[in-house]
Amino acid sequence: MIRIAELKLPLSAVEYHPENHTEYQPTDKLTQLAAERLGLAANAIAKLHVHKRSFDARKAELLAVYIVDITLADESREAALLTQFADHPHVNPTPDMSWKPVGQAPAGLDERPVVVGFGPCGMFAGLVLAQMGFKPIVLERGKTVRERTKDTWRLWRKRELTPESNVQYGEGGAGTFSDGKLYSQIKDPRHLGRKVLTEFVTYGAPPEILYAAHPHIGTFKLVKLVEGIREEIVRLGGEIRFEQRVTDVQIEEVDGQRQLVGLQVLDQATGQSYALPTHHAVMALGHSSRDTFAMFYERGVAMEAKPFSVGFRIEHPQSVIDRARWGKDAGHPLLGAA
């Protein structure tokens, strides 16, 4: 396939039905633009898929900007076309964005890996380990997302804090109570973000997150999505244990190397502590588990502080921002809030 970027159409060319929140891609118009870019007849393109759609509001006429992947009716011509446009910045081979497992659990696996934390990192660590057949054990110090939602609303409305079940701790992580923004400035040459977005759609996120330039899911859809990922991990043989807090790591020296041999875990529901043997643990702690980080430091676990930025927030009425960003098209249902 061939990927073509910077195909532009006026906003009016994009069909949107606000009653069912459905966007219909202007495939015929995009096919014509793609054909013109490559110097082909439109019927030479057998299939067109919209990879990304964004908006350019820098001029008075707002434009929808597309990146598309095309398949030619005669696929044998693609190599020659790519050679012809080798120096064109907006014509390239379509990259392989499929996720490829890095391994597979051996038959008769006798020790399961442990994932500590069930925020975004822990969820996807658990999911991919389960998909590779490792049947992970996931430990989360907080509660299930439904119970946690009740505890969080109780904090916000009644100022009653549940220390281990709130915005910071619990299934889904801190982002569960955001609106689910899914974009960043991080370069992703291995297309791992595509794996994340595809899984989100599988478990209930709107399909448009796969092509929208600045996608978001929405808080109320996130809860069901998180539950869906949990259910899939369990279906594949994994185990999720809630209200389980790691209090210590068991490390032994083997052939001059310090190795993890187990975790000490507190069952916060019963108050009982137990040892969980494992040589492989993913510490997906987030940034709020200060007690766990302190314990790691005391045990000599190597850690490195990451850089951070500090900013401030200025609030304006949304309508002001929309007019500043979208101009005369502010309020168009497809654009939403700027």
mmCIF file of C-alpha atoms in Angstrom:
data_model
loop_
_atom_site.group_PDB
_atom_site.id
_atom_site.type_symbol
_atom_site.label_atom_id
_atom_site.label_comp_id
_atom_site.label_asym_id
_atom_site.label_seq_id
_atom_site.Cartn_x
_atom_site.Cartn_y
_atom_site.Cartn_z
ATOM 1 C CA MET A 1 0.000 0.000 0.000
ATOM 2 C CA ILE A 2 0.965 3.630 -0.483
ATOM 3 C CA ARG A 3 0.525 6.303 2.176
ATOM 4 C CA ILE A 4 -0.307 9.830 1.000
ATOM 5 C CA ALA A 5 -0.320 12.783 3.393
ATOM 6 C CA GLU A 6 -1.599 16.359 3.237
ATOM 7 C CA LEU A 7 -4.750 15.785 1.197
ATOM 8 C CA LYS A 8 -6.963 18.780 1.978
ATOM 9 C CA LEU A 9 -10.711 19.316 1.621
ATOM 10 C CA PRO A 10 -13.013 22.074 2.853
ATOM 11 C CA LEU A 11 -14.912 21.296 6.033
ATOM 12 C CA SER A 12 -18.150 21.265 4.032
ATOM 13 C CA ALA A 13 -16.922 18.161 2.200
ATOM 14 C CA VAL A 14 -17.013 16.100 5.408
ATOM 15 C CA GLU A 15 -20.439 14.606 6.121
ATOM 16 C CA TYR A 16 -21.329 14.458 9.792
ATOM 17 C CA HIS A 17 -24.584 13.311 11.397
ATOM 18 C CA PRO A 18 -24.741 14.796 14.914
ATOM 19 C CA GLU A 19 -27.837 12.806 15.871
ATOM 20 C CA ASN A 20 -25.814 9.584 15.968
ATOM 21 C CA HIS A 21 -22.308 11.119 16.196
ATOM 22 C CA THR A 22 -21.293 9.533 12.897
ATOM 23 C CA GLU A 23 -18.687 10.927 10.530
ATOM 24 C CA TYR A 24 -18.700 9.714 6.937
ATOM 25 C CA GLN A 25 -15.369 9.972 5.169
ATOM 26 C CA PRO A 26 -15.415 11.695 1.732
ATOM 27 C CA THR A 27 -13.824 8.652 0.127
ATOM 28 C CA ASP A 28 -14.678 9.586 -3.482
ATOM 29 C CA LYS A 29 -13.191 13.077 -3.161
ATOM 30 C CA LEU A 30 -10.098 11.748 -1.393
ATOM 31 C CA THR A 31 -9.636 9.077 -4.059
ATOM 32 C CA GLN A 32 -9.698 11.789 -6.729
ATOM 33 C CA LEU A 33 -7.136 13.882 -4.806
ATOM 34 C CA ALA A 34 -4.901 10.854 -4.243
ATOM 35 C CA ALA A 35 -5.078 9.938 -7.928
ATOM 36 C CA GLU A 36 -4.153 13.498 -8.935
ATOM 37 C CA ARG A 37 -1.207 13.465 -6.522
ATOM 38 C CA LEU A 38 0.116 10.278 -8.170
ATOM 39 C CA GLY A 39 -0.811 11.226 -11.730
ATOM 40 C CA LEU A 40 -3.307 8.374 -12.055
ATOM 41 C CA ALA A 41 -6.900 7.961 -13.085
ATOM 42 C CA ALA A 42 -9.244 7.618 -10.100
ATOM 43 C CA ASN A 43 -10.238 4.092 -11.155
ATOM 44 C CA ALA A 44 -6.611 3.002 -10.794
ATOM 45 C CA ILE A 45 -7.153 3.112 -7.023
ATOM 46 C CA ALA A 46 -8.978 0.028 -5.816
ATOM 47 C CA LYS A 47 -9.224 0.915 -2.125
ATOM 48 C CA LEU A 48 -8.673 3.946 0.102
ATOM 49 C CA HIS A 49 -8.454 3.942 3.897
ATOM 50 C CA VAL A 50 -8.335 7.082 6.030
ATOM 51 C CA HIS A 51 -5.436 6.761 8.485
ATOM 52 C CA LYS A 52 -5.621 10.223 10.036
ATOM 53 C CA ARG A 53 -7.888 13.259 9.855
ATOM 54 C CA SER A 54 -7.027 16.637 11.353
ATOM 55 C CA PHE A 55 -8.038 20.251 10.803
ATOM 56 C CA ASP A 56 -6.063 23.226 9.541
ATOM 57 C CA ALA A 57 -7.561 26.465 10.877
ATOM 58 C CA ARG A 58 -4.699 28.786 9.998
ATOM 59 C CA LYS A 59 -6.636 30.477 7.198
ATOM 60 C CA ALA A 60 -10.158 31.834 6.888
ATOM 61 C CA GLU A 61 -11.319 28.663 5.114
ATOM 62 C CA LEU A 62 -10.978 25.781 7.560
ATOM 63 C CA LEU A 63 -9.684 22.623 5.923
ATOM 64 C CA ALA A 64 -9.887 18.947 6.794
ATOM 65 C CA VAL A 65 -6.436 17.402 6.285
ATOM 66 C CA TYR A 66 -6.084 13.684 5.603
ATOM 67 C CA ILE A 67 -3.456 10.982 5.568
ATOM 68 C CA VAL A 68 -4.704 8.021 3.526
ATOM 69 C CA ASP A 69 -3.518 4.562 2.576
ATOM 70 C CA ILE A 70 -4.347 3.389 -0.934
ATOM 71 C CA THR A 71 -4.239 0.069 -2.741
ATOM 72 C CA LEU A 72 -3.943 0.124 -6.520
ATOM 73 C CA ALA A 73 -6.145 -1.991 -8.742
ATOM 74 C CA ASP A 74 -2.893 -3.264 -10.240
ATOM 75 C CA GLU A 75 -0.768 -3.756 -7.129
ATOM 76 C CA SER A 76 2.298 -4.579 -9.228
ATOM 77 C CA ARG A 77 2.547 -0.863 -10.090
ATOM 78 C CA GLU A 78 3.039 0.247 -6.487
ATOM 79 C CA ALA A 79 6.793 -0.359 -6.353
ATOM 80 C CA ALA A 80 7.384 1.706 -9.495
ATOM 81 C CA LEU A 81 5.213 4.548 -8.183
ATOM 82 C CA LEU A 82 7.042 4.604 -4.856
ATOM 83 C CA THR A 83 10.345 4.790 -6.727
ATOM 84 C CA GLN A 84 8.977 7.617 -8.881
ATOM 85 C CA PHE A 85 7.912 9.577 -5.768
ATOM 86 C CA ALA A 86 10.882 8.610 -3.590
ATOM 87 C CA ASP A 87 11.762 12.273 -2.966
ATOM 88 C CA HIS A 88 8.188 13.404 -2.350
ATOM 89 C CA PRO A 89 7.671 14.186 1.373
ATOM 90 C CA HIS A 90 4.002 13.186 1.326
ATOM 91 C CA VAL A 91 4.164 9.899 -0.603
ATOM 92 C CA ASN A 92 5.629 6.879 1.180
ATOM 93 C CA PRO A 93 5.091 3.147 1.625
ATOM 94 C CA THR A 94 2.418 2.369 4.184
ATOM 95 C CA PRO A 95 4.281 1.173 7.288
ATOM 96 C CA ASP A 96 3.474 -2.120 8.935
ATOM 97 C CA MET A 97 1.654 -0.997 12.101
ATOM 98 C CA SER A 98 0.579 -4.443 13.280
ATOM 99 C CA TRP A 99 1.622 -5.491 16.771
ATOM 100 C CA LYS A 100 3.940 -8.475 16.928
ATOM 101 C CA PRO A 101 4.369 -10.354 20.229
ATOM 102 C CA VAL A 102 7.940 -10.331 21.475
ATOM 103 C CA GLY A 103 7.607 -13.862 22.804
ATOM 104 C CA GLN A 104 5.343 -16.745 23.712
ATOM 105 C CA ALA A 105 4.945 -18.567 27.012
ATOM 106 C CA PRO A 106 6.663 -21.957 26.996
ATOM 107 C CA ALA A 107 4.612 -25.102 27.477
ATOM 108 C CA GLY A 108 4.264 -26.070 31.119
ATOM 109 C CA LEU A 109 5.069 -22.589 32.418
ATOM 110 C CA ASP A 110 5.566 -23.056 36.169
ATOM 111 C CA GLU A 111 6.028 -19.455 37.285
ATOM 112 C CA ARG A 112 3.739 -16.616 36.326
ATOM 113 C CA PRO A 113 4.959 -13.027 35.948
ATOM 114 C CA VAL A 114 3.499 -10.432 38.307
ATOM 115 C CA VAL A 115 2.313 -6.962 37.340
ATOM 116 C CA VAL A 116 2.081 -4.460 40.199
ATOM 117 C CA GLY A 117 -0.450 -1.737 39.491
ATOM 118 C CA PHE A 118 -3.477 -1.687 37.200
ATOM 119 C CA GLY A 119 -3.329 1.758 35.670
ATOM 120 C CA PRO A 120 -2.649 2.216 31.929
ATOM 121 C CA CYS A 121 0.839 0.681 32.108
ATOM 122 C CA GLY A 122 -0.265 -2.232 34.263
ATOM 123 C CA MET A 123 -3.364 -2.889 32.169
ATOM 124 C CA PHE A 124 -1.407 -3.184 28.944
ATOM 125 C CA ALA A 125 1.450 -5.100 30.554
ATOM 126 C CA GLY A 126 -1.136 -7.557 31.865
ATOM 127 C CA LEU A 127 -2.978 -7.680 28.559
ATOM 128 C CA VAL A 128 0.025 -8.356 26.327
ATOM 129 C CA LEU A 129 1.463 -10.883 28.778
ATOM 130 C CA ALA A 130 -1.903 -12.661 28.759
ATOM 131 C CA GLN A 131 -2.056 -12.516 24.957
ATOM 132 C CA MET A 132 1.382 -14.157 24.845
ATOM 133 C CA GLY A 133 0.159 -16.948 27.116
ATOM 134 C CA PHE A 134 1.961 -16.009 30.352
ATOM 135 C CA LYS A 135 -1.198 -15.856 32.524
ATOM 136 C CA PRO A 136 0.023 -12.942 34.670
ATOM 137 C CA ILE A 137 -0.970 -12.153 38.236
ATOM 138 C CA VAL A 138 -1.891 -8.473 38.568
ATOM 139 C CA LEU A 139 -1.780 -6.828 41.993
ATOM 140 C CA GLU A 140 -3.685 -3.556 42.503
ATOM 141 C CA ARG A 141 -3.715 -1.802 45.875
ATOM 142 C CA GLY A 142 -7.003 -0.047 45.076
ATOM 143 C CA LYS A 143 -10.478 -1.342 44.289
ATOM 144 C CA THR A 144 -12.344 -2.263 41.116
ATOM 145 C CA VAL A 145 -13.255 0.670 38.909
ATOM 146 C CA ARG A 146 -16.952 0.635 39.911
ATOM 147 C CA GLU A 147 -16.199 0.648 43.652
ATOM 148 C CA ARG A 148 -13.465 3.183 43.121
ATOM 149 C CA THR A 149 -15.833 5.496 41.239
ATOM 150 C CA LYS A 150 -18.156 5.556 44.260
ATOM 151 C CA ASP A 151 -15.241 6.308 46.593
ATOM 152 C CA THR A 152 -13.979 9.092 44.335
ATOM 153 C CA TRP A 153 -17.377 10.779 44.055
ATOM 154 C CA ARG A 154 -17.695 10.515 47.832
ATOM 155 C CA LEU A 155 -14.423 12.424 48.128
ATOM 156 C CA TRP A 156 -15.459 15.090 45.644
ATOM 157 C CA ARG A 157 -18.976 15.565 46.994
ATOM 158 C CA LYS A 158 -18.659 14.839 50.716
ATOM 159 C CA ARG A 159 -14.899 15.260 51.251
ATOM 160 C CA GLU A 160 -14.633 11.733 52.633
ATOM 161 C CA LEU A 161 -11.281 10.218 51.620
ATOM 162 C CA THR A 162 -10.718 6.489 51.209
ATOM 163 C CA PRO A 163 -6.882 6.372 51.293
ATOM 164 C CA GLU A 164 -6.511 3.320 49.035
ATOM 165 C CA SER A 165 -9.431 4.001 46.676
ATOM 166 C CA ASN A 166 -9.592 7.424 45.058
ATOM 167 C CA VAL A 167 -8.405 9.394 42.026
ATOM 168 C CA GLN A 168 -4.846 8.043 42.440
ATOM 169 C CA TYR A 169 -5.388 4.418 43.448
ATOM 170 C CA GLY A 170 -7.571 1.771 41.875
ATOM 171 C CA GLU A 171 -8.390 -0.013 38.652
ATOM 172 C CA GLY A 172 -7.765 2.184 35.628
ATOM 173 C CA GLY A 173 -5.268 4.569 37.201
ATOM 174 C CA ALA A 174 -5.497 8.320 37.600
ATOM 175 C CA GLY A 175 -6.505 8.878 33.965
ATOM 176 C CA THR A 176 -9.819 7.081 34.454
ATOM 177 C CA PHE A 177 -11.274 10.318 35.790
ATOM 178 C CA SER A 178 -9.949 12.470 32.974
ATOM 179 C CA ASP A 179 -11.773 12.704 29.653
ATOM 180 C CA GLY A 180 -9.425 10.156 28.152
ATOM 181 C CA LYS A 181 -7.196 12.268 25.910
ATOM 182 C CA LEU A 182 -5.043 9.906 23.869
ATOM 183 C CA TYR A 183 -2.452 12.041 22.135
ATOM 184 C CA SER A 184 1.074 13.106 22.971
ATOM 185 C CA GLN A 185 4.159 14.567 21.318
ATOM 186 C CA ILE A 186 6.102 11.315 21.706
ATOM 187 C CA LYS A 187 7.512 9.830 18.499
ATOM 188 C CA ASP A 188 6.282 6.279 17.931
ATOM 189 C CA PRO A 189 8.414 4.680 15.188
ATOM 190 C CA ARG A 190 7.316 1.161 16.196
ATOM 191 C CA HIS A 191 3.615 2.149 16.068
ATOM 192 C CA LEU A 192 2.960 0.739 19.527
ATOM 193 C CA GLY A 193 0.339 3.429 20.040
ATOM 194 C CA ARG A 194 -1.691 1.794 17.292
ATOM 195 C CA LYS A 195 -1.871 -1.364 19.386
ATOM 196 C CA VAL A 196 -3.213 0.672 22.295
ATOM 197 C CA LEU A 197 -5.864 2.460 20.223
ATOM 198 C CA THR A 198 -6.949 -0.761 18.534
ATOM 199 C CA GLU A 199 -7.444 -2.473 21.892
ATOM 200 C CA PHE A 200 -9.389 0.531 23.174
ATOM 201 C CA VAL A 201 -11.789 0.266 20.226
ATOM 202 C CA THR A 202 -12.121 -3.483 20.789
ATOM 203 C CA TYR A 203 -13.338 -2.839 24.345
ATOM 204 C CA GLY A 204 -15.748 -0.002 23.673
ATOM 205 C CA ALA A 205 -13.953 3.187 22.642
ATOM 206 C CA PRO A 206 -15.447 5.043 19.640
ATOM 207 C CA PRO A 207 -13.867 3.928 16.315
ATOM 208 C CA GLU A 208 -12.967 7.511 15.380
ATOM 209 C CA ILE A 209 -10.042 7.449 17.829
ATOM 210 C CA LEU A 210 -8.230 5.428 15.163
ATOM 211 C CA TYR A 211 -8.170 8.364 12.741
ATOM 212 C CA ALA A 212 -8.879 11.572 14.696
ATOM 213 C CA ALA A 213 -5.732 13.676 15.127
ATOM 214 C CA HIS A 214 -6.556 14.550 18.754
ATOM 215 C CA PRO A 215 -8.733 11.664 19.910
ATOM 216 C CA HIS A 216 -10.363 11.258 23.286
ATOM 217 C CA ILE A 217 -12.663 8.611 24.701
ATOM 218 C CA GLY A 218 -14.673 10.394 27.380
ATOM 219 C CA THR A 219 -14.796 9.648 31.092
ATOM 220 C CA PHE A 220 -18.013 7.647 31.092
ATOM 221 C CA LYS A 221 -16.825 5.270 28.369
ATOM 222 C CA LEU A 222 -13.528 4.674 30.131
ATOM 223 C CA VAL A 223 -15.087 2.694 32.974
ATOM 224 C CA LYS A 224 -16.582 0.055 30.679
ATOM 225 C CA LEU A 225 -13.400 -0.046 28.606
ATOM 226 C CA VAL A 226 -11.242 -0.722 31.677
ATOM 227 C CA GLU A 227 -13.584 -3.519 32.751
ATOM 228 C CA GLY A 228 -13.383 -5.033 29.276
ATOM 229 C CA ILE A 229 -9.597 -5.208 29.361
ATOM 230 C CA ARG A 230 -9.724 -6.789 32.814
ATOM 231 C CA GLU A 231 -12.203 -9.426 31.620
ATOM 232 C CA GLU A 232 -9.986 -10.272 28.639
ATOM 233 C CA ILE A 233 -6.923 -10.769 30.855
ATOM 234 C CA VAL A 234 -8.944 -13.124 33.046
ATOM 235 C CA ARG A 235 -10.379 -14.950 30.009
ATOM 236 C CA LEU A 236 -6.831 -15.614 28.811
ATOM 237 C CA GLY A 237 -5.855 -17.147 32.150
ATOM 238 C CA GLY A 238 -4.579 -14.108 34.009
ATOM 239 C CA GLU A 239 -5.644 -13.109 37.511
ATOM 240 C CA ILE A 240 -6.432 -9.662 38.918
ATOM 241 C CA ARG A 241 -6.165 -9.269 42.696
ATOM 242 C CA PHE A 242 -7.555 -6.034 44.125
ATOM 243 C CA GLU A 243 -6.732 -4.411 47.469
ATOM 244 C CA GLN A 244 -3.291 -6.048 47.370
ATOM 245 C CA ARG A 245 -0.366 -3.785 48.303
ATOM 246 C CA VAL A 246 3.246 -4.792 47.757
ATOM 247 C CA THR A 247 5.111 -3.994 50.974
ATOM 248 C CA ASP A 248 8.516 -5.524 50.275
ATOM 249 C CA VAL A 249 10.657 -7.218 47.645
ATOM 250 C CA GLN A 250 12.576 -10.410 48.281
ATOM 251 C CA ILE A 251 16.007 -10.275 46.677
ATOM 252 C CA GLU A 252 18.730 -12.931 46.725
ATOM 253 C CA GLU A 253 22.276 -12.895 45.385
ATOM 254 C CA VAL A 254 22.899 -15.555 42.758
ATOM 255 C CA ASP A 255 26.337 -15.839 41.116
ATOM 256 C CA GLY A 256 27.154 -12.307 42.194
ATOM 257 C CA GLN A 257 23.912 -10.906 40.771
ATOM 258 C CA ARG A 258 21.004 -9.605 42.842
ATOM 259 C CA GLN A 259 17.813 -11.271 41.649
ATOM 260 C CA LEU A 260 14.167 -10.853 42.521
ATOM 261 C CA VAL A 261 12.715 -14.036 44.006
ATOM 262 C CA GLY A 262 9.402 -12.817 45.400
ATOM 263 C CA LEU A 263 7.134 -10.067 46.665
ATOM 264 C CA GLN A 264 5.667 -9.508 50.102
ATOM 265 C CA VAL A 265 2.021 -8.560 49.701
ATOM 266 C CA LEU A 266 -0.514 -7.159 52.145
ATOM 267 C CA ASP A 267 -4.136 -8.161 51.556
ATOM 268 C CA GLN A 268 -5.779 -4.920 52.644
ATOM 269 C CA ALA A 269 -9.222 -6.487 52.839
ATOM 270 C CA THR A 270 -8.137 -9.064 55.457
ATOM 271 C CA GLY A 271 -5.022 -7.464 56.922
ATOM 272 C CA GLN A 272 -3.059 -10.662 56.213
ATOM 273 C CA SER A 273 0.382 -10.612 54.585
ATOM 274 C CA TYR A 274 1.738 -13.307 52.276
ATOM 275 C CA ALA A 275 4.759 -14.049 50.086
ATOM 276 C CA LEU A 276 4.298 -14.303 46.326
ATOM 277 C CA PRO A 277 7.231 -16.086 44.633
ATOM 278 C CA THR A 278 8.278 -14.641 41.268
ATOM 279 C CA HIS A 279 11.430 -13.845 39.327
ATOM 280 C CA HIS A 280 9.667 -11.455 36.961
ATOM 281 C CA ALA A 281 7.656 -8.422 38.027
ATOM 282 C CA VAL A 282 6.513 -5.312 36.177
ATOM 283 C CA MET A 283 6.321 -2.390 38.605
ATOM 284 C CA ALA A 284 3.595 -0.264 37.014
ATOM 285 C CA LEU A 285 3.191 1.968 40.050
ATOM 286 C CA GLY A 286 2.284 5.340 38.630
ATOM 287 C CA HIS A 287 3.754 8.333 40.463
ATOM 288 C CA SER A 288 1.745 8.301 43.720
ATOM 289 C CA SER A 289 2.982 5.142 45.450
ATOM 290 C CA ARG A 290 5.587 6.979 47.487
ATOM 291 C CA ASP A 291 5.679 4.270 50.146
ATOM 292 C CA THR A 292 6.604 1.683 47.506
ATOM 293 C CA PHE A 293 9.303 3.883 46.013
ATOM 294 C CA ALA A 294 10.736 4.468 49.498
ATOM 295 C CA MET A 295 10.799 0.699 50.056
ATOM 296 C CA PHE A 296 12.619 0.193 46.725
ATOM 297 C CA TYR A 297 15.195 2.797 47.731
ATOM 298 C CA GLU A 298 15.807 1.094 51.052
ATOM 299 C CA ARG A 299 16.311 -2.232 49.254
ATOM 300 C CA GLY A 300 18.859 -0.752 46.856
ATOM 301 C CA VAL A 301 16.706 -0.994 43.737
ATOM 302 C CA ALA A 302 18.111 1.256 41.001
ATOM 303 C CA MET A 303 15.877 4.247 40.317
ATOM 304 C CA GLU A 304 16.230 7.392 38.255
ATOM 305 C CA ALA A 305 14.193 10.577 38.596
ATOM 306 C CA LYS A 306 12.514 11.605 35.370
ATOM 307 C CA PRO A 307 12.387 15.250 34.256
ATOM 308 C CA PHE A 308 9.103 17.076 34.653
ATOM 309 C CA SER A 309 7.582 20.367 33.602
ATOM 310 C CA VAL A 310 5.622 22.869 35.644
ATOM 311 C CA GLY A 311 2.931 25.062 34.149
ATOM 312 C CA PHE A 312 -0.135 26.994 35.066
ATOM 313 C CA ARG A 313 -3.742 27.017 33.968
ATOM 314 C CA ILE A 314 -5.704 29.940 32.544
ATOM 315 C CA GLU A 315 -9.430 29.411 32.103
ATOM 316 C CA HIS A 316 -11.594 31.109 29.477
ATOM 317 C CA PRO A 317 -15.175 30.433 28.376
ATOM 318 C CA GLN A 318 -15.139 27.586 25.855
ATOM 319 C CA SER A 319 -16.966 29.741 23.306
ATOM 320 C CA VAL A 320 -14.082 32.252 23.336
ATOM 321 C CA ILE A 321 -11.519 29.521 22.667
ATOM 322 C CA ASP A 322 -13.692 27.985 19.941
ATOM 323 C CA ARG A 323 -14.014 31.309 18.091
ATOM 324 C CA ALA A 324 -10.295 31.995 18.425
ATOM 325 C CA ARG A 325 -9.411 28.554 17.087
ATOM 326 C CA TRP A 326 -12.154 27.763 14.570
ATOM 327 C CA GLY A 327 -13.292 31.239 13.471
ATOM 328 C CA LYS A 328 -16.609 31.258 11.628
ATOM 329 C CA ASP A 329 -16.823 27.470 11.903
ATOM 330 C CA ALA A 330 -16.971 27.530 15.724
ATOM 331 C CA GLY A 331 -19.866 25.425 16.911
ATOM 332 C CA HIS A 332 -19.683 22.939 14.032
ATOM 333 C CA PRO A 333 -20.568 19.564 15.618
ATOM 334 C CA LEU A 334 -17.667 17.766 13.955
ATOM 335 C CA LEU A 335 -15.097 20.184 15.389
ATOM 336 C CA GLY A 336 -16.356 20.043 18.975
ATOM 337 C CA ALA A 337 -14.475 21.979 21.628
ATOM 338 C CA ALA A 338 -11.213 23.515 20.452
#
